[in-house]
Short mmCIF file of C-alpha atoms and ligand atoms in Angstrom, two decimals:
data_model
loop_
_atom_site.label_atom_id
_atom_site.label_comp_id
_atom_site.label_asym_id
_atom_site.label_seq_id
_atom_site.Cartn_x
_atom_site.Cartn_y
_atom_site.Cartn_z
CA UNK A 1 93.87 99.04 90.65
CA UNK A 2 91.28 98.19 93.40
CA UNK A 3 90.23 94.88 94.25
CA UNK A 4 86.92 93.51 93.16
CA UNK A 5 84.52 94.24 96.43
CA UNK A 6 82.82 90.64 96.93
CA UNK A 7 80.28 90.00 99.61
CA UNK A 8 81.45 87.43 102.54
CA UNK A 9 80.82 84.15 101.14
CA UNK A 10 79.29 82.24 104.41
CA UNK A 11 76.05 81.42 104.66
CA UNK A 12 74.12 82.91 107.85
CA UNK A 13 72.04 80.46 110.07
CA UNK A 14 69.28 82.00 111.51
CA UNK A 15 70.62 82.98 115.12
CA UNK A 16 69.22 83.99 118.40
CA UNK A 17 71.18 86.70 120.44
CA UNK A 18 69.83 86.89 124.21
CA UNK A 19 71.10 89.49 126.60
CA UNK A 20 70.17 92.65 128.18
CA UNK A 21 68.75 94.90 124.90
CA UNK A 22 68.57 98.58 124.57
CA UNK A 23 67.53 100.48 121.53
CA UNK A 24 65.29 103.69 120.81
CA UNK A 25 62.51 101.88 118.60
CA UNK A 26 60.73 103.47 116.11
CA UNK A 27 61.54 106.74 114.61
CA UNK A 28 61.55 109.15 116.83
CA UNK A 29 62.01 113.47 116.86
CA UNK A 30 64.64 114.07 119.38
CA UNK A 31 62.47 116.03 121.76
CA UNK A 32 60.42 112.75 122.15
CA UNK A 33 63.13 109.86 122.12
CA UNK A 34 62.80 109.09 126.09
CA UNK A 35 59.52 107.48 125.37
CA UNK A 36 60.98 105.56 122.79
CA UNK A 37 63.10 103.66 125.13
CA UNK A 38 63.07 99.94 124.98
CA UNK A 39 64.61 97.42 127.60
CA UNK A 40 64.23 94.38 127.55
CA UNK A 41 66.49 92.90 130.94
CA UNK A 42 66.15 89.19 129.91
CA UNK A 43 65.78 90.19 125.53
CA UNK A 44 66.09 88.17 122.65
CA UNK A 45 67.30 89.32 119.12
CA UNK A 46 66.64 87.09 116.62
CA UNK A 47 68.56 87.45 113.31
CA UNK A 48 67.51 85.97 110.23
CA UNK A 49 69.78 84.31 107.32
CA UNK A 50 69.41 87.42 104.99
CA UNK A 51 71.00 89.20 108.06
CA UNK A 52 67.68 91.25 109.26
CA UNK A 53 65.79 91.46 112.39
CA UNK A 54 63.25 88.93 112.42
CA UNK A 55 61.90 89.36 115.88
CA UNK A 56 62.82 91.29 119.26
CA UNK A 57 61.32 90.84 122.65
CA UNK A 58 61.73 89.41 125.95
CA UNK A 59 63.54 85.58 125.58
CA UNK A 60 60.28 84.36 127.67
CA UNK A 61 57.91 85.12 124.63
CA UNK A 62 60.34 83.90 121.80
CA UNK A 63 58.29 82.58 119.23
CA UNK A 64 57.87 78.68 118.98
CA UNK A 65 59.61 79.09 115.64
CA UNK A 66 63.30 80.22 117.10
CA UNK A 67 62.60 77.06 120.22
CA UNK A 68 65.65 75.18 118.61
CA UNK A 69 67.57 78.05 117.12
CA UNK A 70 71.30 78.47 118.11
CA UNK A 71 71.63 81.05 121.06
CA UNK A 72 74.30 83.37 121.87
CA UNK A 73 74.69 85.12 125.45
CA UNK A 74 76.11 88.14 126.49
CA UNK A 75 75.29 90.76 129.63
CA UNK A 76 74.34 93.94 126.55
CA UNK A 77 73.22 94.15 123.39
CA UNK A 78 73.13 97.36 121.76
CA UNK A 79 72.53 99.23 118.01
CA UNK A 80 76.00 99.45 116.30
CA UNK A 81 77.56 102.78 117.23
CA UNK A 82 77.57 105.49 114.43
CA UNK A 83 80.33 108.02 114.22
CA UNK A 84 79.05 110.93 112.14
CA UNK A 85 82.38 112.02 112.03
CA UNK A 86 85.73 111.06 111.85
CA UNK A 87 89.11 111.52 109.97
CA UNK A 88 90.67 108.57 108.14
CA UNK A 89 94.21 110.13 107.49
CA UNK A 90 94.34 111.06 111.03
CA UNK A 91 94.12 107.91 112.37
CA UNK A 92 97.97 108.61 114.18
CA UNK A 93 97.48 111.72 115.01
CA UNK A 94 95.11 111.68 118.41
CA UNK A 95 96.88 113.13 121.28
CA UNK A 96 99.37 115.50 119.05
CA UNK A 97 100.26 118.12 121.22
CA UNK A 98 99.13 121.25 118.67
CA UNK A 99 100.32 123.83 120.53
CA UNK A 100 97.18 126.12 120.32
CA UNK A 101 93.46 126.03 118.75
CA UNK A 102 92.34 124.93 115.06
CA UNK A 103 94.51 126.71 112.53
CA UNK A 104 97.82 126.09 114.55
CA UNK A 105 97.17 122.32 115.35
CA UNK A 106 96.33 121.89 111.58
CA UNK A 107 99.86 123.55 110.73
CA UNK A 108 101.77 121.83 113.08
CA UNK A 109 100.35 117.98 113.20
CA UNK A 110 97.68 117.69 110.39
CA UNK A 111 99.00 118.81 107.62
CA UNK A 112 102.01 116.78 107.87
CA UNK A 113 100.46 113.80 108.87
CA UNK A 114 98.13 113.64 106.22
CA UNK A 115 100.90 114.08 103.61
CA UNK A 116 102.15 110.80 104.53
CA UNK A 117 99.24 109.13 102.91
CA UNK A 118 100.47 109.76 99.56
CA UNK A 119 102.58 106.36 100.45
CA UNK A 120 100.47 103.62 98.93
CA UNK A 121 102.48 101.47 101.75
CA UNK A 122 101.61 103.72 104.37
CA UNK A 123 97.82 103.80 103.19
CA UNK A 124 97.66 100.44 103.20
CA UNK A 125 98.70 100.07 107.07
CA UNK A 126 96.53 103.40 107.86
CA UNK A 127 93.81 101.59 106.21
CA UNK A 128 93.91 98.49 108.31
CA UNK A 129 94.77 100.37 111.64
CA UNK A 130 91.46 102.58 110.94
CA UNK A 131 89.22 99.47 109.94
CA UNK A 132 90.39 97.55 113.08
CA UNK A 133 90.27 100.72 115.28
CA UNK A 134 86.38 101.01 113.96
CA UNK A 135 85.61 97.03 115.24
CA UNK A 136 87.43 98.20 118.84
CA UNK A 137 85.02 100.58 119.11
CA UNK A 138 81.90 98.77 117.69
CA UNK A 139 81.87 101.87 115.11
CA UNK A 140 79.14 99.87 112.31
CA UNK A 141 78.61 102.81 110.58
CA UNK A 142 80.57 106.50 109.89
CA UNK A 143 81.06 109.33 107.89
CA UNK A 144 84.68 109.26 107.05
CA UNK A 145 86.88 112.57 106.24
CA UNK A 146 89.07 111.04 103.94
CA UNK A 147 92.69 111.58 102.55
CA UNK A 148 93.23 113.80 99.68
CA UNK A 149 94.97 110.74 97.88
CA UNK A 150 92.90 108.11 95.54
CA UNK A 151 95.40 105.00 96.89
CA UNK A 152 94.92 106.07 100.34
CA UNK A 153 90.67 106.34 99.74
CA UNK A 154 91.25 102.89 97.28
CA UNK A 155 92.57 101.33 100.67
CA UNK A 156 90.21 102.97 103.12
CA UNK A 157 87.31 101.08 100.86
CA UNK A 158 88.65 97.95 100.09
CA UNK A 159 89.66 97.09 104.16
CA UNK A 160 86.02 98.69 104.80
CA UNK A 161 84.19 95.75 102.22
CA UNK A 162 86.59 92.84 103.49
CA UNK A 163 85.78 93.80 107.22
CA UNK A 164 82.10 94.12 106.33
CA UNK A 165 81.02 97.55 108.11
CA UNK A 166 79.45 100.38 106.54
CA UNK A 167 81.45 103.42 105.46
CA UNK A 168 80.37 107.00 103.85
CA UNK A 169 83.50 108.67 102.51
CA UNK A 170 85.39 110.83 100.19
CA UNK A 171 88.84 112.51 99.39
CA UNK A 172 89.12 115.57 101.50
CA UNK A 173 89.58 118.63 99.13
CA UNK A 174 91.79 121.09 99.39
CA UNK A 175 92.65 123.65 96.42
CA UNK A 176 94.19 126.41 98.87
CA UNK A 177 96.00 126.22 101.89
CA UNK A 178 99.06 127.39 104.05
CA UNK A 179 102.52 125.94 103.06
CA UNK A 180 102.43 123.05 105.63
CA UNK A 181 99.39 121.94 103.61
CA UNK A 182 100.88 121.78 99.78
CA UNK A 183 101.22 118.31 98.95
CA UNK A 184 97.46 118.10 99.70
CA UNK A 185 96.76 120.30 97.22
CA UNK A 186 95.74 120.11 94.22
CA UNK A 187 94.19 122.25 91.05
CA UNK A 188 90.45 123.29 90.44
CA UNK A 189 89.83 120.46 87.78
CA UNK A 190 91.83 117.98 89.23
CA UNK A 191 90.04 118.41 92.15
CA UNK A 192 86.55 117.83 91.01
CA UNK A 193 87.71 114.88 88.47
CA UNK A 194 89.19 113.09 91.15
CA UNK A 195 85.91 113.43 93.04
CA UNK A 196 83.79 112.57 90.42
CA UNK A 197 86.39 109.59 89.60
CA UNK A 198 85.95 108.26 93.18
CA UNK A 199 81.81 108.80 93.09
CA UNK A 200 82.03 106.82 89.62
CA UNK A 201 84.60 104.05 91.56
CA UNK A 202 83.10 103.51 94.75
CA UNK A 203 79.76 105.23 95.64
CA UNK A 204 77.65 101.74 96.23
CA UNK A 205 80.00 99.35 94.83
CA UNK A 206 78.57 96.63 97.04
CA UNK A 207 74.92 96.73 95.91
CA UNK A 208 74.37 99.26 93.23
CA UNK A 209 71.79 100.85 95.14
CA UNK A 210 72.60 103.63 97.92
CA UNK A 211 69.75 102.13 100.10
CA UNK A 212 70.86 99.29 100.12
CA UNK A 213 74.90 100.09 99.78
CA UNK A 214 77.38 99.36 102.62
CA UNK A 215 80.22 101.61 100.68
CA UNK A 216 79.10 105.15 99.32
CA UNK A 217 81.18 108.64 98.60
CA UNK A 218 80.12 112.13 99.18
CA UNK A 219 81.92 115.28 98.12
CA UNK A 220 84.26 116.23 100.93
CA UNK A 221 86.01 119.49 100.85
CA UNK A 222 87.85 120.08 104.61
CA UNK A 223 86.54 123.62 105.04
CA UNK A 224 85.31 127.01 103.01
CA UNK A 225 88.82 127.94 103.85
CA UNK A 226 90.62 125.03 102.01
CA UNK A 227 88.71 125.72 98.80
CA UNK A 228 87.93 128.70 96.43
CA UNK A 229 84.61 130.13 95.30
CA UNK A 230 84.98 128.16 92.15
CA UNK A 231 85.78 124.95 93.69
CA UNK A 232 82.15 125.61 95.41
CA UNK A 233 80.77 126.64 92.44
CA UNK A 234 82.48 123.23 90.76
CA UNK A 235 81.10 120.81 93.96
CA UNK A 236 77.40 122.36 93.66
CA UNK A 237 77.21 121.49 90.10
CA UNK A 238 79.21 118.15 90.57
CA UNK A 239 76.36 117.89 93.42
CA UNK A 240 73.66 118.95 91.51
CA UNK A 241 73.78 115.51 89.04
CA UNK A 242 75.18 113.07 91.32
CA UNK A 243 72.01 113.81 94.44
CA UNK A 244 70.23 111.89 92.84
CA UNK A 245 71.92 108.83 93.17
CA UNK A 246 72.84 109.23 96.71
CA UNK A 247 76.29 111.08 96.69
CA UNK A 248 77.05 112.87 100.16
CA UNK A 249 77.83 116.18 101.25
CA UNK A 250 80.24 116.59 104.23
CA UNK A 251 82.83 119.48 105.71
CA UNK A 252 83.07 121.18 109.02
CA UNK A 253 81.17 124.30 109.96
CA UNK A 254 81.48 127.44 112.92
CA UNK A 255 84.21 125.35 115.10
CA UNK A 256 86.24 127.61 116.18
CA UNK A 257 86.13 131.89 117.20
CA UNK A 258 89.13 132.07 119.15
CA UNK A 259 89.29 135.91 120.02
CA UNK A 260 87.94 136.78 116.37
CA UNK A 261 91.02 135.46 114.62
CA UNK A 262 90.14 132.11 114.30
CA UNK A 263 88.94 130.20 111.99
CA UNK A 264 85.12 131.81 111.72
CA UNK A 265 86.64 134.93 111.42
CA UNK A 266 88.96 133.53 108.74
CA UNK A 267 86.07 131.96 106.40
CA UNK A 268 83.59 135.56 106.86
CA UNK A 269 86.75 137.26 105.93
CA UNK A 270 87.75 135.56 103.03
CA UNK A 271 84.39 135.26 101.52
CA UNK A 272 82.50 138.50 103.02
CA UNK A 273 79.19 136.27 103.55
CA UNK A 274 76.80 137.25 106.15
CA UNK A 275 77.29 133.30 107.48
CA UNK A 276 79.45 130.59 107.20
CA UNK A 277 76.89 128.43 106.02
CA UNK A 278 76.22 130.20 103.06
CA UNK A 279 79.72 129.79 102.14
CA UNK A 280 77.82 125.53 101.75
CA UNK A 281 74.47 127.14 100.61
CA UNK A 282 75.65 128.14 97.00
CA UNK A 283 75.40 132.26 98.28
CA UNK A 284 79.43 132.49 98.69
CA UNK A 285 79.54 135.36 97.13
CA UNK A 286 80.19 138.66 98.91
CA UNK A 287 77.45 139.90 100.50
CA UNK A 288 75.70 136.35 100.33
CA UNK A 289 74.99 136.49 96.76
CA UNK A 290 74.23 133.22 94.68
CA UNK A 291 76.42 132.32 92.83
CA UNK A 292 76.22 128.44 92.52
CA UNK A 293 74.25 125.34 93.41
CA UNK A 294 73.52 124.70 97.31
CA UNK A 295 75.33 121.48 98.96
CA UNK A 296 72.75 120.79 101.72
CA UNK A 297 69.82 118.24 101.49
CA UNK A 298 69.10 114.91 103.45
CA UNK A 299 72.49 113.78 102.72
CA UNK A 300 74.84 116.70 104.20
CA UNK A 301 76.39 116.43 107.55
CA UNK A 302 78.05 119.39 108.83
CA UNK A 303 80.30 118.85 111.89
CA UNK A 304 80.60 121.47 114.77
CA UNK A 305 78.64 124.00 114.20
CA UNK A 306 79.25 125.07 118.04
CA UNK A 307 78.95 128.79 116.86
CA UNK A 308 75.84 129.06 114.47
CA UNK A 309 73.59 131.78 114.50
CA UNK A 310 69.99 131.52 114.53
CA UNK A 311 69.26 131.67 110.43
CA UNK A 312 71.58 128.91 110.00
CA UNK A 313 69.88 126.53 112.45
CA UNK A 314 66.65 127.34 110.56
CA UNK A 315 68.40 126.64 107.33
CA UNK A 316 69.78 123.25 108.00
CA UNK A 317 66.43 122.36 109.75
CA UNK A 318 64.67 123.26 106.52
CA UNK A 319 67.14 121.17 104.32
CA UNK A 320 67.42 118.50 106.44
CA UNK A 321 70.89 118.67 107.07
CA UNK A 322 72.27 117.23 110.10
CA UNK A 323 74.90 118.21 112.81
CA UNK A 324 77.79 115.92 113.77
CA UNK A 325 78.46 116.59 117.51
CA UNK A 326 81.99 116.58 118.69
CA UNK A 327 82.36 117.54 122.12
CA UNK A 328 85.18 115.49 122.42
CA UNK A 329 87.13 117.03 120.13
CA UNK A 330 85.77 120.59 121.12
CA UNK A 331 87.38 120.29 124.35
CA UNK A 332 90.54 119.21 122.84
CA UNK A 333 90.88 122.27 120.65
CA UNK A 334 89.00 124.74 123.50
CA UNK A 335 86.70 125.52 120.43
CA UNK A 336 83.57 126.21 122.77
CA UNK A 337 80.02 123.93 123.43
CA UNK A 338 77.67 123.24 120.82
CA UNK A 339 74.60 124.81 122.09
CA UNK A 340 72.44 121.70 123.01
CA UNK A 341 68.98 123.10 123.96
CA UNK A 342 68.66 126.04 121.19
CA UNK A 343 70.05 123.25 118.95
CA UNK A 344 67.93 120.66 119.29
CA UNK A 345 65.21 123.44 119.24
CA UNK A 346 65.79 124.70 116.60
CA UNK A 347 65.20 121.17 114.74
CA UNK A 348 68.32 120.11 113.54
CA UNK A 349 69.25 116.49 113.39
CA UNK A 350 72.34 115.75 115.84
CA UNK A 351 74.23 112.90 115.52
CA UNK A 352 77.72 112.23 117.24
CA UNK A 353 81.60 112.39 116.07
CA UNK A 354 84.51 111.05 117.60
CA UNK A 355 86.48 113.84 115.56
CA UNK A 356 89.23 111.76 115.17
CA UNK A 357 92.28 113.05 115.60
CA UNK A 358 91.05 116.08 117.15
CA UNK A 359 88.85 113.94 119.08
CA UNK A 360 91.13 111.86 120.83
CA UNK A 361 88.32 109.00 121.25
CA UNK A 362 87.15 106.56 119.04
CA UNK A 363 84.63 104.77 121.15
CA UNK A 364 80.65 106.91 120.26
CA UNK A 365 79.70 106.08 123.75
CA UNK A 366 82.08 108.18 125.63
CA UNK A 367 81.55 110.99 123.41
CA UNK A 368 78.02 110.93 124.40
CA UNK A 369 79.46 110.89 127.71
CA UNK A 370 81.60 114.42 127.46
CA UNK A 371 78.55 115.30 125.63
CA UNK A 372 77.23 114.69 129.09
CA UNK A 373 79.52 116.24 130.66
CA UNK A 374 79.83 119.70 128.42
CA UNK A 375 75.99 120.40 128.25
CA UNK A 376 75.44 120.10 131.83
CA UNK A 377 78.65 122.57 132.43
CA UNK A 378 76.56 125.11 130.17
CA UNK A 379 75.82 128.38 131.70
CA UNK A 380 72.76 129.76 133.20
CA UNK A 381 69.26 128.12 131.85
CA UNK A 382 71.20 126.41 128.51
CA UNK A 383 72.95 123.82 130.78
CA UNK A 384 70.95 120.49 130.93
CA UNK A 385 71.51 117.09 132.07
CA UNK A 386 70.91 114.91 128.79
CA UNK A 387 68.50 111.65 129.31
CA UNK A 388 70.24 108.44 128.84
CA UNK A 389 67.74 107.75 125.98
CA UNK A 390 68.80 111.10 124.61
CA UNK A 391 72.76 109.79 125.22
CA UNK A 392 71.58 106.31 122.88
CA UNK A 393 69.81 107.98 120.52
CA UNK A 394 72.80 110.12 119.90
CA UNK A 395 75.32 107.56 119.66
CA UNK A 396 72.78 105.03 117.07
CA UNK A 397 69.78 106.13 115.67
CA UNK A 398 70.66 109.71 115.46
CA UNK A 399 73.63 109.21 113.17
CA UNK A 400 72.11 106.57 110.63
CA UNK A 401 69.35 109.72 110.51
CA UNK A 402 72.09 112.03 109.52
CA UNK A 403 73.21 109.67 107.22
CA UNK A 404 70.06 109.31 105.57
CA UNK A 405 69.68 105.07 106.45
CA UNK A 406 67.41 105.29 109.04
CA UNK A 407 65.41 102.84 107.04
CA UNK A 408 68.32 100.57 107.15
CA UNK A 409 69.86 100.45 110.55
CA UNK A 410 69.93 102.83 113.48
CA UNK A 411 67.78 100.53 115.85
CA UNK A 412 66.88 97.03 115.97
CA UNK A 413 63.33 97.11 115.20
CA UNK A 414 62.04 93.98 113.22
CA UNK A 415 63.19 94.38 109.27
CA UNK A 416 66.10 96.30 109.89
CA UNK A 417 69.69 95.00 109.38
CA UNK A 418 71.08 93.63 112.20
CA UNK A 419 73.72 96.04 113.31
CA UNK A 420 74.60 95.43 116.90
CA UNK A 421 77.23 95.07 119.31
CA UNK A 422 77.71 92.59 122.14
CA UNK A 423 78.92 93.51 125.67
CA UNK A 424 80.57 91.39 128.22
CA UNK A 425 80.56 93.69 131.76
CA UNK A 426 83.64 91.52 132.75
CA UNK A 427 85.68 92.22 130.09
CA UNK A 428 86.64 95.35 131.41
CA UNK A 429 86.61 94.75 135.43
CA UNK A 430 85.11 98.58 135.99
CA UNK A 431 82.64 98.30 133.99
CA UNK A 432 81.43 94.88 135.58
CA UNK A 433 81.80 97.19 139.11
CA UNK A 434 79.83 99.64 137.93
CA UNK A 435 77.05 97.76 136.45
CA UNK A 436 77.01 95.07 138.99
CA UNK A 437 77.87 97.07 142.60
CA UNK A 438 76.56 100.66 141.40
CA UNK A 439 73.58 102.45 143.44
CA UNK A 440 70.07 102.10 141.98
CA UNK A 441 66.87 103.66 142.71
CA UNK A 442 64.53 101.69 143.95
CA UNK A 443 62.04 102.72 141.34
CA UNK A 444 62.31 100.33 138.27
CA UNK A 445 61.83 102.69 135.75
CA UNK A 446 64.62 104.58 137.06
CA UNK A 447 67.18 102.18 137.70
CA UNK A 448 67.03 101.32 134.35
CA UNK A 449 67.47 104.51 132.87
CA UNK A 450 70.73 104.38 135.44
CA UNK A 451 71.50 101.20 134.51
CA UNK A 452 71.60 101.90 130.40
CA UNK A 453 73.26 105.80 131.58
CA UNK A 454 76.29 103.67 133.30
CA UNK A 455 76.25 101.49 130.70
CA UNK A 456 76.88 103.59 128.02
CA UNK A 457 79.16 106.44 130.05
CA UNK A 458 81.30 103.69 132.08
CA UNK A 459 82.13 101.23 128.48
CA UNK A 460 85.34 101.03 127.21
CA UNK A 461 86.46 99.15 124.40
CA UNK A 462 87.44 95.79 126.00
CA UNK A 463 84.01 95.01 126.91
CA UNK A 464 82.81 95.29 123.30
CA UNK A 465 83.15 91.17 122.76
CA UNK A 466 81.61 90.92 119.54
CA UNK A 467 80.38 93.55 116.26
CA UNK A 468 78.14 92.72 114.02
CA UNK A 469 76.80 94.49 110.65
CA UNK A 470 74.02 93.10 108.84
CA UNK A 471 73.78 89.98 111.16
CA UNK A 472 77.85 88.98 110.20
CA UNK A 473 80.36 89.36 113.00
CA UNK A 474 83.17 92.06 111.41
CA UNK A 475 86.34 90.69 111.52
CA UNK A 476 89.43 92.78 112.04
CA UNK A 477 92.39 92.67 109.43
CA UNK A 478 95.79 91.98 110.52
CA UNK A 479 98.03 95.32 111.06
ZN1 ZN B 501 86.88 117.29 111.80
#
């Protein structure tokens, strides 16, 4: 039985949040986000009683309304992070030693983790460890890979509503797999009726309306080669009727070509499809043949996809389906570098992923900082040193893009929800080093852009002193 989702039951004050404020305003393509840039050194954010954005700017030109409004300090104010990627029921398992690349670390530590979720006692614990794990790292919104079992999922959403941040998610399918895998298994129906149960359960529970919702589902199988072609076939109709009211597509794509045996190698073999993504695109039958309903749109992330080929690019471009960027994770299972510059050119949406458990990281900011760090290791011409706007953008706006709320949150321009983090430098006496002692050019304009770089690449989570999702502070539950 799951609780009854209820909405916090304290009345917001209007509020006024002054501090150092970065956000990419607007709506910008990625090739142009640098000039979307706004810093405001001595900022105000003032948040109204429904929870929005009433005004931004510097504290000096607050409005005469907010003169006697409550203030709050703090050194940083940023966007809530957004982690377009991230596994639930592998909350324990960063830093397993897997012993080799993709398809031997899920043998050896995933598989068997994940079983352990069929506890409802377990779940519960998981539940809270992820949701308070999530505040740590000032993670307001994510798309959430979730456990194959309904009382582990009924958990997941029920800590997610009492804590008060957002949360895309669904049961990760799996109708096939390796031994280590069976008691995530389940049968063809079964699998599609417990989706379709957990749509009808939980997909915008809060308001009824997925622009609106904090809480929606999306159809979550874990790869093409943890399914059949008629659990594809199954999803794309399941898909077809629940689009329209906002469902979600997510699953991984082209992670991992060790030598040709991995698991890109796997999928084209088992299917015989010119692409992987096709194997998503409803043409999974050999040779690339139709034979169902597609899975991309607005509302499909795809994670990885460190090893596409051209046509796919084009195709996720064209169906606006967006890329969740692990480098983090990619490093951890030597799966290779996302391709940043033919990437972004080619027009895909990129938002970030921790990856957890592969990722061994929950904190978006220093993912965008090995995303840093792998794209300016690239070879020859493709290596580039990312913009700290581009770094931001990643880590906020980016990700409530892929997740189709950019209307919602993402940035903090006036109207939006307020979803933002506060940062105290000397929380975390590094940081407070960095930010405080560091070298800056003696050019404005670029001391700030070293300033927010820093920032974002030298926070950890003790600094993060306060999160906050549609103007309410999220409160952790107890483990
Ligand atoms: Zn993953």
């Amino acid at each position: 039985m799951s609780m009854k989702p209820t909405s916090p039951s304290v009345a917001l004050v209007t509020r006024v949040y002054r501090a150092h404020v970065f956000h990419i305003a607007g709506a910008p393509a990625q090739d142009d986000v640098a000039s979307h840039l706004v810093s405001l050194p001595d900022g105000a954010l003032v948040v109204d009683a429904d929870g929005r954005v009433a005004w931004v700017g510097p504290y000096a030109s607050l409005p005469e309304d907010y003169a006697t409004t409550p203030v709050t300090r703090a050194d940083y104010l940023l966007p809530g992070f957004v982690d377009g990627h991230i596994h639930y029921p592998q909350s324990y398992a960063t830093a397993a030693h897997g012993g080799g690349q993709l398809l031997e670390w899920l043998d050896h530590c995933i598989f068997p983790t994940e079983g352990q979720f069929a506890d409802p006692e377990f779940a519960h614990r998981a539940a809270r460890y992820f949701t308070r794990r999530r505040i740590a790292a000032g993670t307001t919104a994510a798309m959430v890979f979730g456990s194959a079992f309904p009382v582990a999922q009924d958990a997941l959403y029920e800590e997610t509503l009492k804590a008060g941040l957002r949360i895309v998610s669904g049961r990760g399918v799996q109708t096939v797999g390796p031994a280590a895998a069976s008691s995530l298994l389940t049968g063809e129906k079964e699998a599609i009726d417990l989706v379709a149960d957990e749509i009808d359960r939980w997909h915008a529970v809060d308001t009824g309306d997925p622009r609106t919702a904090r809480v929606q589902v999306g159809i979550v199988p874990r790869f093409s080669l943890s399914v059949t072609r008629e659990t594809l076939a199954a999803m794309g109709e399941l898909y077809d009727e629940a689009r329209g009211k906002g469902v979600y597509f997510h699953s991984h794509l082209n992670e991992n070509n060790r030598k040709g045996d991995g698991e890109i190698a796997a999928v084209l073999g088992a299917y015989g499809t010119e692409t992987y993504l096709d194997t998503y695109d409803g043409r999974f039958l050999e040779g690339s043949k139709v034979g169902g309903r597609t899975l991309l749109g607005r509302r499909s992330t795809l994670a990885h996809a460190v090893h596409c080929q051209p046509s796919e690019l084009a195709r996720m471009a064209e169906t606006g389906t967006s890329i969740a960027h692990c480098p983090t994770s990619q490093l951890f299972l030597g799966s290779g570098t996302m391709p940043w510059r033919a990437t972004v050119a080619a027009g895909v949406n990129i938002g970030l992923g921790s990856d957890i458990g592969a990722g061994d990281e929950w904190l978006i900011s220093r993912v965008a900082g090995d995303a840093y760090k792998v794209h300016i290791s690239e070879e020859g011409d493709a290596g580039t040193a990312l913009h700290p706007a581009e770094l931001l953008f990643a880590a906020t706006l980016a990700g409530a893009r892929a997740l189709d709320m950019e209307h919602a949150f993402g940035n903090l321009d006036a109207g939006k929800d307020a979803d933002f983090l506060l940062i105290d430098k000397n929380l975390w006496e590094p940081l407070e080093g960095m930010l405080t002692t560091g070298i800056r050019s003696d050019d404005e304009d670029q001391a700030t852009l070293e300033e927010l770089f820093t920032l974002l690449v030298g926070l950890r989570q003790p600094a993060i002193a306060a999160v906050y999702v549609q103007g309410r502070e999220a409160i952790a539950p107890p483990l």
